[in-house]
Amino acid sequence: MNLLPTQIIRLKRDGKVLPAPVLRQWIQEYGKGHIPDYQMSAFLMAVCLRGFSSEELHASVEAMIESGVTLHWPKHPRFLVDKHSTGGIGDKTSLILGPIVAAAGLSVPMMSGRGLGHTGGTLDKLESIPGFQTRLELPSFQEQVEKLNIAFIGQTEEICPADRKLYSLRDVTGTVESMNLISGSIMSKKIAEGIQGLVLDVKFGTGAFFKTLEESAELARQLMAIGHQFGKKVVALVTDMNQPLGRFAGNALEVHECIDILTGQVHRNSHQEDSYADTRELSIQLAAQMMNLSGRWGNLAAAEQEARHVLNSGQAYNKFVEICRAQGGDLTRLPRPRHSRIVPVTVDGFITGFDLEAIGYLNVQLGAGRVQLTDVIDPTAGIEFHHKLGHAVRRGEPLMTLYAADEKRLHQVAEKVGACVSYGQQAPPKFSLIRKVMS
Amino acid sequence: MNLLPTQIIRLKRDGKVLPAPVLRQWIQEYGKGHIPDYQMSAFLMAVCLRGFSSEELHASVEAMIESGVTLHWPKHPRFLVDKHSTGGIGDKTSLILGPIVAAAGLSVPMMSGRGLGHTGGTLDKLESIPGFQTRLELPSFQEQVEKLNIAFIGQTEEICPADRKLYSLRDVTGTVESMNLISGSIMSKKIAEGIQGLVLDVKFGTGAFFKTLEESAELARQLMAIGHQFGKKVVALVTDMNQPLGRFAGNALEVHECIDILTGQVHRNSHQEDSYADTRELSIQLAAQMMNLSGRWGNLAAAEQEARHVLNSGQAYNKFVEICRAQGGDLTRLPRPRHSRIVPVTVDGFITGFDLEAIGYLNVQLGAGRVQLTDVIDPTAGIEFHHKLGHAVRRGEPLMTLYAADEKRLHQVAEKVGACVSYGQQAPPKFSLIRKVMS
């Protein structure tokens, strides 16, 4: 079983299936720094093109988990559940569904990420609340989950270090876009949280990593299969990311939207629609799925009813305030942007498309995300969307409002962002936001 | 045209064709140390699995040539021609055909390699002659070719340094076995020699890099296509490497065989066959092809007649002695092995197969090659083959004789090497050594 690195690479290159112990050792040795990057990157490229079998995928996830710490919750009577989203524009559901599920009595040890590429990240959103601390030590994290049912932290050094090392290498070697590597990376971290249930929000469309429903459904299948291999209860929702979720994209702006939803505010757009409706509904549906995995409410409908009750009664908001207090965040000082600029509709007609990936990168340019890891985020930067797909619009009315602390960036982005929206003389067909529920 | 490294890697990963200027710059920058190994190895793996278009192959060869020096022969009236073999067991034709072609009046600037894996290398064979110097500076090399029509050297630092750097990386990243990368590496060095004609001996079989005739013919086609793109005259012979070429494999042993052939000795085996016949004939055919490329003899038959004449008249031997003298080699001190051991036939029947790759690696273990670059070769180590495919043999008669300076290694190898030969109750079908001539 002792294979040389070049033998391992060549087997994968030739499309062979590696024995599980070989693959596990290979990844563990890399995590320990015993395999040079140039060998691992050749291997990763072979995986991109040849794929993993489901046994290999399982072994690779096992190795990444074993490279670090797995959380244990020995005296935990409550069902432990988390959610993972593959990321999009305006995707802020964690801040709503986390408090709902925790207030309903389950435990939510939420380990989240930062903005990546054109998409935002939960940690960056929370850190727009002055003082909010996401770097908890694992014991404090577990203590808060015991006490409040929920805590939000970032991925720590202790959890899946081999995955983090592999991810950094993939990022610079053109080997990010492999469904096997993506699903292994996502699931290893979630499984290491020691949860029992996981709800996946797998997005597709112009703002998602995978553009088509089919690809995203395949990713969902892989993620679920890994979860099942590790004995987890998993449900996946495949959701539409061809238009922004909710009204705002940008860190503090999204927190404002979440607070409005948690406190029952309704914000209507020029079509007199509730412009928070999609954020609110998706959050409730995801929360209901999380709750239903516990079995406590009997069925999904009952779980959904309870989720709505917890939200509407203000219990979820109270939980959110508790979390902020426990993690040092001062909601009264949540910043508002200094500058804004309206981008107008340029054509009479219907809105037929958003190039959300381009819009996401322009939002990064406004200051809402990072180009390099060392970049500092402008928490107030972001975009307000006044319209949804299919809206009838007239030239000159507001399409978006851009926000930022830096006026120069505002002007630069204002010149480009209008071109990311397309118009037509007919309304496009309507699709539901949740396209598929897989369990 | 300025693409990021990850964009270049991803394009190749997705099977796209890179524009020639992009690929040239990519390889040149790597040669200069501006691209890290981990990015290049991911790229090389993508090339292994996606391949190059013929334009890409051309651009990559151009970049490797441009990374170093190209030889020029401004005052050279003679046709410049070389031969390249893809390597095998007992393949010693360079030491015979080089002197033949040079004695016939053409110029042969032979840049050769060392033993690689299970196969031998011309440089190691020559260096078994005490004092033989293969590290000439390029000006001395060119001077000797001007004067004697021939010189033997190793690849120098100045020729295709990017190829050498890429080869070292491929060696440790499982990316050696790509036909595009192999053919680019071979041809860049040959083209940089400034030759006009090239004869390729592309081997297939158990002792060759590619095991099947089809794969080797495809490699021959690619090598020839590159040669033609650079305006070279090229002929390829696809030859059988399912049994050792000639009687000996091992450095000094092979030089002894070459001297015997150059001086007209005949060494018969127990079947009363001339056991040098295949080495002699292949050398003459390759020499005739090299000579025919010059056009000087009108046609191949006339060139072959001249090659035989030059060999039989002793002119080729005289040329070989001249070369040895010029490069410091003392033929009178060519070493003979201290120890030997006979490996017997184990079954009554016919010889039906040689696992030449395994035999080659056992020969390395005897001391005839290197496991690591720093290993010191035993010039006297090697194997004498008493039988060819199809010979009727009886249990107990000699199958091979092993030679080495180290008796312990002799015993270790003797225990294993017999199992590399297979027997049957019927003689296998006979095939000609030269299976295909492509021009």
Short mmCIF file of N, CA and C in Angstrom, two decimals, chain B residues 291-403:
data_model
loop_
_atom_site.label_atom_id
_atom_site.label_comp_id
_atom_site.label_asym_id
_atom_site.label_seq_id
_atom_site.Cartn_x
_atom_site.Cartn_y
_atom_site.Cartn_z
N MET B 291 21.94 8.99 -44.21
CA MET B 291 22.71 9.38 -45.40
C MET B 291 21.78 9.76 -46.54
N ASN B 292 20.67 9.01 -46.64
CA ASN B 292 19.74 9.27 -47.74
C ASN B 292 19.08 10.65 -47.61
N LEU B 293 18.93 11.13 -46.36
CA LEU B 293 18.32 12.46 -46.17
C LEU B 293 19.15 13.55 -46.83
N SER B 294 20.44 13.32 -46.94
CA SER B 294 21.32 14.34 -47.52
C SER B 294 21.14 14.46 -49.03
N GLY B 295 20.58 13.41 -49.64
CA GLY B 295 20.40 13.41 -51.10
C GLY B 295 21.67 13.07 -51.86
N ARG B 296 22.78 12.90 -51.17
CA ARG B 296 24.05 12.76 -51.87
C ARG B 296 24.19 11.45 -52.64
N TRP B 297 23.50 10.40 -52.16
CA TRP B 297 23.66 9.09 -52.82
C TRP B 297 22.50 8.74 -53.75
N GLY B 298 21.59 9.70 -53.92
CA GLY B 298 20.53 9.50 -54.91
C GLY B 298 19.33 8.75 -54.37
N ASN B 299 19.55 7.59 -53.79
CA ASN B 299 18.41 6.85 -53.23
C ASN B 299 18.86 6.00 -52.04
N LEU B 300 17.87 5.42 -51.39
CA LEU B 300 18.14 4.69 -50.15
C LEU B 300 19.03 3.47 -50.38
N ALA B 301 18.78 2.76 -51.47
CA ALA B 301 19.56 1.54 -51.74
C ALA B 301 21.05 1.88 -51.90
N ALA B 302 21.31 2.97 -52.61
CA ALA B 302 22.71 3.37 -52.81
C ALA B 302 23.32 3.82 -51.49
N ALA B 303 22.52 4.51 -50.69
CA ALA B 303 23.03 4.96 -49.39
C ALA B 303 23.34 3.74 -48.51
N GLU B 304 22.47 2.74 -48.56
CA GLU B 304 22.69 1.54 -47.76
C GLU B 304 23.97 0.82 -48.22
N GLN B 305 24.15 0.76 -49.52
CA GLN B 305 25.35 0.09 -50.06
C GLN B 305 26.61 0.79 -49.54
N GLU B 306 26.56 2.13 -49.55
CA GLU B 306 27.71 2.90 -49.07
C GLU B 306 27.93 2.67 -47.58
N ALA B 307 26.82 2.61 -46.81
CA ALA B 307 26.94 2.40 -45.37
C ALA B 307 27.60 1.04 -45.10
N ARG B 308 27.18 0.02 -45.83
CA ARG B 308 27.80 -1.30 -45.65
C ARG B 308 29.28 -1.27 -46.01
N HIS B 309 29.57 -0.57 -47.07
CA HIS B 309 30.96 -0.50 -47.50
C HIS B 309 31.83 0.18 -46.43
N VAL B 310 31.32 1.30 -45.91
CA VAL B 310 32.08 2.05 -44.90
C VAL B 310 32.30 1.18 -43.65
N LEU B 311 31.28 0.40 -43.30
CA LEU B 311 31.42 -0.48 -42.13
C LEU B 311 32.38 -1.63 -42.43
N ASN B 312 32.15 -2.32 -43.54
CA ASN B 312 32.94 -3.52 -43.84
C ASN B 312 34.40 -3.21 -44.14
N SER B 313 34.66 -2.02 -44.66
CA SER B 313 36.04 -1.67 -45.01
C SER B 313 36.85 -1.22 -43.81
N GLY B 314 36.19 -1.10 -42.63
CA GLY B 314 36.91 -0.67 -41.44
C GLY B 314 37.00 0.85 -41.29
N GLN B 315 36.43 1.61 -42.24
CA GLN B 315 36.49 3.07 -42.13
C GLN B 315 35.69 3.56 -40.91
N ALA B 316 34.55 2.88 -40.67
CA ALA B 316 33.74 3.29 -39.52
C ALA B 316 34.50 3.02 -38.22
N TYR B 317 35.18 1.89 -38.15
CA TYR B 317 35.97 1.60 -36.95
C TYR B 317 37.07 2.64 -36.76
N ASN B 318 37.74 2.97 -37.86
CA ASN B 318 38.79 4.00 -37.76
C ASN B 318 38.22 5.31 -37.23
N LYS B 319 37.01 5.64 -37.70
CA LYS B 319 36.36 6.88 -37.23
C LYS B 319 36.08 6.79 -35.73
N PHE B 320 35.63 5.61 -35.29
CA PHE B 320 35.33 5.42 -33.86
C PHE B 320 36.60 5.61 -33.02
N VAL B 321 37.72 5.03 -33.53
CA VAL B 321 38.99 5.19 -32.81
C VAL B 321 39.39 6.66 -32.77
N GLU B 322 39.20 7.36 -33.88
CA GLU B 322 39.51 8.80 -33.94
C GLU B 322 38.71 9.58 -32.89
N ILE B 323 37.41 9.24 -32.82
CA ILE B 323 36.54 9.94 -31.85
C ILE B 323 37.06 9.71 -30.43
N CYS B 324 37.36 8.43 -30.13
CA CYS B 324 37.84 8.11 -28.78
C CYS B 324 39.11 8.89 -28.47
N ARG B 325 40.00 8.93 -29.43
CA ARG B 325 41.26 9.64 -29.22
C ARG B 325 40.97 11.12 -28.96
N ALA B 326 40.10 11.72 -29.81
CA ALA B 326 39.81 13.16 -29.69
C ALA B 326 39.15 13.47 -28.35
N GLN B 327 38.32 12.56 -27.86
CA GLN B 327 37.58 12.85 -26.64
C GLN B 327 38.22 12.18 -25.41
N GLY B 328 39.46 11.70 -25.57
CA GLY B 328 40.23 11.25 -24.41
C GLY B 328 39.99 9.82 -23.98
N GLY B 329 39.24 9.03 -24.74
CA GLY B 329 38.91 7.67 -24.33
C GLY B 329 40.02 6.69 -24.72
N ASP B 330 40.33 5.78 -23.78
CA ASP B 330 41.40 4.79 -24.03
C ASP B 330 40.76 3.41 -24.18
N LEU B 331 40.57 2.99 -25.45
CA LEU B 331 39.88 1.72 -25.72
C LEU B 331 40.63 0.51 -25.18
N THR B 332 41.95 0.63 -25.07
CA THR B 332 42.73 -0.52 -24.59
C THR B 332 42.41 -0.83 -23.14
N ARG B 333 41.82 0.15 -22.44
CA ARG B 333 41.52 -0.07 -21.02
C ARG B 333 40.03 -0.28 -20.76
N LEU B 334 39.28 -0.56 -21.83
CA LEU B 334 37.84 -0.82 -21.66
C LEU B 334 37.66 -1.98 -20.68
N PRO B 335 36.97 -1.75 -19.56
CA PRO B 335 36.98 -2.77 -18.49
C PRO B 335 36.15 -4.01 -18.82
N ARG B 336 36.59 -5.12 -18.22
CA ARG B 336 35.85 -6.39 -18.28
C ARG B 336 35.32 -6.66 -16.87
N PRO B 337 34.17 -7.29 -16.75
CA PRO B 337 33.58 -7.51 -15.43
C PRO B 337 34.37 -8.50 -14.58
N ARG B 338 34.34 -8.25 -13.26
CA ARG B 338 35.08 -9.11 -12.35
C ARG B 338 34.31 -10.41 -12.08
N HIS B 339 33.00 -10.28 -11.88
CA HIS B 339 32.19 -11.45 -11.50
C HIS B 339 31.11 -11.72 -12.53
N SER B 340 30.76 -12.97 -12.63
CA SER B 340 29.65 -13.30 -13.54
C SER B 340 28.86 -14.46 -12.95
N ARG B 341 27.66 -14.62 -13.42
CA ARG B 341 26.84 -15.73 -12.95
C ARG B 341 25.84 -16.11 -14.03
N ILE B 342 25.74 -17.37 -14.28
CA ILE B 342 24.83 -17.85 -15.33
C ILE B 342 23.45 -18.07 -14.74
N VAL B 343 22.43 -17.59 -15.46
CA VAL B 343 21.04 -17.85 -15.08
C VAL B 343 20.52 -18.89 -16.08
N PRO B 344 20.07 -20.05 -15.59
CA PRO B 344 19.70 -21.12 -16.53
C PRO B 344 18.24 -21.04 -17.00
N VAL B 345 17.99 -21.67 -18.12
CA VAL B 345 16.63 -21.91 -18.60
C VAL B 345 15.94 -22.84 -17.61
N THR B 346 14.66 -22.59 -17.33
CA THR B 346 13.99 -23.38 -16.29
C THR B 346 12.98 -24.37 -16.86
N VAL B 347 12.67 -24.28 -18.14
CA VAL B 347 11.61 -25.10 -18.74
C VAL B 347 12.07 -25.58 -20.12
N ASP B 348 11.72 -26.76 -20.49
CA ASP B 348 11.92 -27.19 -21.88
C ASP B 348 10.84 -26.53 -22.73
N GLY B 349 11.23 -25.89 -23.83
CA GLY B 349 10.19 -25.27 -24.67
C GLY B 349 10.76 -24.17 -25.52
N PHE B 350 9.90 -23.21 -25.84
CA PHE B 350 10.33 -22.07 -26.66
C PHE B 350 10.28 -20.80 -25.83
N ILE B 351 11.20 -19.90 -26.13
CA ILE B 351 11.14 -18.59 -25.46
C ILE B 351 10.06 -17.76 -26.14
N THR B 352 9.08 -17.31 -25.33
CA THR B 352 7.93 -16.60 -25.91
C THR B 352 7.85 -15.14 -25.50
N GLY B 353 8.63 -14.72 -24.50
CA GLY B 353 8.52 -13.32 -24.11
C GLY B 353 9.60 -12.87 -23.13
N PHE B 354 9.99 -11.59 -23.26
CA PHE B 354 10.89 -10.95 -22.30
C PHE B 354 10.13 -9.80 -21.66
N ASP B 355 10.04 -9.75 -20.35
CA ASP B 355 9.53 -8.54 -19.70
C ASP B 355 10.71 -7.59 -19.58
N LEU B 356 10.93 -6.85 -20.65
CA LEU B 356 12.16 -6.07 -20.74
C LEU B 356 12.22 -4.91 -19.77
N GLU B 357 11.05 -4.36 -19.43
CA GLU B 357 11.08 -3.25 -18.47
C GLU B 357 11.61 -3.76 -17.13
N ALA B 358 11.10 -4.92 -16.71
CA ALA B 358 11.58 -5.51 -15.45
C ALA B 358 13.06 -5.87 -15.56
N ILE B 359 13.45 -6.43 -16.70
CA ILE B 359 14.86 -6.79 -16.89
C ILE B 359 15.73 -5.53 -16.84
N GLY B 360 15.24 -4.46 -17.44
CA GLY B 360 15.98 -3.20 -17.42
C GLY B 360 16.21 -2.69 -16.01
N TYR B 361 15.13 -2.77 -15.19
CA TYR B 361 15.28 -2.31 -13.81
C TYR B 361 16.21 -3.21 -13.02
N LEU B 362 16.21 -4.52 -13.32
CA LEU B 362 17.16 -5.42 -12.66
C LEU B 362 18.59 -5.11 -13.10
N ASN B 363 18.74 -4.72 -14.34
CA ASN B 363 20.06 -4.32 -14.83
C ASN B 363 20.56 -3.07 -14.08
N VAL B 364 19.64 -2.16 -13.82
CA VAL B 364 19.97 -0.98 -13.01
C VAL B 364 20.43 -1.44 -11.63
N GLN B 365 19.72 -2.43 -11.08
CA GLN B 365 20.08 -2.95 -9.75
C GLN B 365 21.46 -3.61 -9.75
N LEU B 366 21.82 -4.20 -10.87
CA LEU B 366 23.17 -4.78 -11.00
C LEU B 366 24.25 -3.70 -10.95
N GLY B 367 23.85 -2.45 -11.29
CA GLY B 367 24.82 -1.36 -11.31
C GLY B 367 24.95 -0.71 -12.67
N ALA B 368 24.17 -1.17 -13.65
CA ALA B 368 24.30 -0.65 -15.01
C ALA B 368 23.59 0.69 -15.20
N GLY B 369 22.78 1.10 -14.22
CA GLY B 369 22.09 2.38 -14.33
C GLY B 369 21.94 3.02 -12.96
N ARG B 370 21.21 4.11 -12.92
CA ARG B 370 21.05 4.86 -11.67
C ARG B 370 19.61 4.81 -11.19
N VAL B 371 19.44 4.69 -9.87
CA VAL B 371 18.12 4.89 -9.28
C VAL B 371 17.97 6.38 -8.99
N GLN B 372 19.02 6.97 -8.47
CA GLN B 372 19.03 8.41 -8.22
C GLN B 372 20.14 9.03 -9.04
N LEU B 373 19.98 10.33 -9.34
CA LEU B 373 20.95 11.01 -10.20
C LEU B 373 22.36 10.93 -9.67
N THR B 374 22.50 10.81 -8.36
CA THR B 374 23.82 10.83 -7.76
C THR B 374 24.47 9.44 -7.71
N ASP B 375 23.73 8.40 -8.09
CA ASP B 375 24.29 7.05 -8.06
C ASP B 375 25.46 6.93 -9.04
N VAL B 376 26.46 6.11 -8.67
CA VAL B 376 27.60 5.89 -9.54
C VAL B 376 27.40 4.56 -10.27
N ILE B 377 27.58 4.61 -11.57
CA ILE B 377 27.36 3.42 -12.40
C ILE B 377 28.57 2.48 -12.29
N ASP B 378 28.29 1.16 -12.31
CA ASP B 378 29.34 0.16 -12.47
C ASP B 378 29.44 -0.10 -13.98
N PRO B 379 30.50 0.39 -14.63
CA PRO B 379 30.54 0.30 -16.10
C PRO B 379 30.58 -1.14 -16.59
N THR B 380 31.01 -2.06 -15.73
CA THR B 380 31.14 -3.46 -16.17
C THR B 380 29.86 -4.25 -15.97
N ALA B 381 28.90 -3.69 -15.25
CA ALA B 381 27.67 -4.44 -14.95
C ALA B 381 26.81 -4.61 -16.19
N GLY B 382 26.11 -5.72 -16.27
CA GLY B 382 25.21 -5.90 -17.40
C GLY B 382 24.77 -7.33 -17.56
N ILE B 383 24.05 -7.55 -18.63
CA ILE B 383 23.45 -8.87 -18.90
C ILE B 383 23.82 -9.32 -20.31
N GLU B 384 24.20 -10.58 -20.42
CA GLU B 384 24.41 -11.19 -21.75
C GLU B 384 23.21 -12.10 -22.01
N PHE B 385 22.62 -11.95 -23.17
CA PHE B 385 21.44 -12.75 -23.52
C PHE B 385 21.86 -13.85 -24.48
N HIS B 386 21.66 -15.09 -24.07
CA HIS B 386 22.08 -16.21 -24.93
C HIS B 386 21.01 -16.61 -25.91
N HIS B 387 19.80 -16.09 -25.73
CA HIS B 387 18.70 -16.52 -26.59
C HIS B 387 17.81 -15.37 -27.03
N LYS B 388 17.17 -15.64 -28.18
CA LYS B 388 16.22 -14.68 -28.75
C LYS B 388 14.82 -15.28 -28.67
N LEU B 389 13.81 -14.45 -28.92
CA LEU B 389 12.42 -14.93 -28.99
C LEU B 389 12.31 -16.07 -30.00
N GLY B 390 11.60 -17.12 -29.62
CA GLY B 390 11.35 -18.22 -30.55
C GLY B 390 12.37 -19.33 -30.49
N HIS B 391 13.48 -19.10 -29.76
CA HIS B 391 14.48 -20.16 -29.64
C HIS B 391 13.90 -21.35 -28.87
N ALA B 392 14.23 -22.54 -29.37
CA ALA B 392 13.91 -23.77 -28.63
C ALA B 392 15.01 -23.95 -27.59
N VAL B 393 14.63 -24.14 -26.35
CA VAL B 393 15.62 -24.26 -25.26
C VAL B 393 15.31 -25.47 -24.39
N ARG B 394 16.36 -25.89 -23.67
CA ARG B 394 16.19 -27.02 -22.74
C ARG B 394 16.55 -26.57 -21.35
N ARG B 395 15.83 -27.09 -20.41
CA ARG B 395 16.05 -26.77 -19.01
C ARG B 395 17.52 -26.97 -18.63
N GLY B 396 18.09 -25.97 -17.94
CA GLY B 396 19.46 -26.11 -17.47
C GLY B 396 20.49 -25.43 -18.34
N GLU B 397 20.17 -25.22 -19.61
CA GLU B 397 21.18 -24.54 -20.45
C GLU B 397 21.20 -23.05 -20.11
N PRO B 398 22.27 -22.33 -20.44
CA PRO B 398 22.35 -20.91 -20.06
C PRO B 398 21.29 -20.07 -20.77
N LEU B 399 20.59 -19.24 -19.99
CA LEU B 399 19.62 -18.28 -20.53
C LEU B 399 20.28 -16.91 -20.64
N MET B 400 20.86 -16.48 -19.55
CA MET B 400 21.58 -15.21 -19.51
C MET B 400 22.85 -15.40 -18.69
N THR B 401 23.81 -14.48 -18.89
CA THR B 401 24.92 -14.37 -17.95
C THR B 401 24.87 -12.95 -17.38
N LEU B 402 24.92 -12.89 -16.07
CA LEU B 402 24.93 -11.58 -15.40
C LEU B 402 26.37 -11.20 -15.07
N TYR B 403 26.70 -9.93 -15.18
CA TYR B 403 28.04 -9.44 -14.88
C TYR B 403 27.95 -8.27 -13.91
#
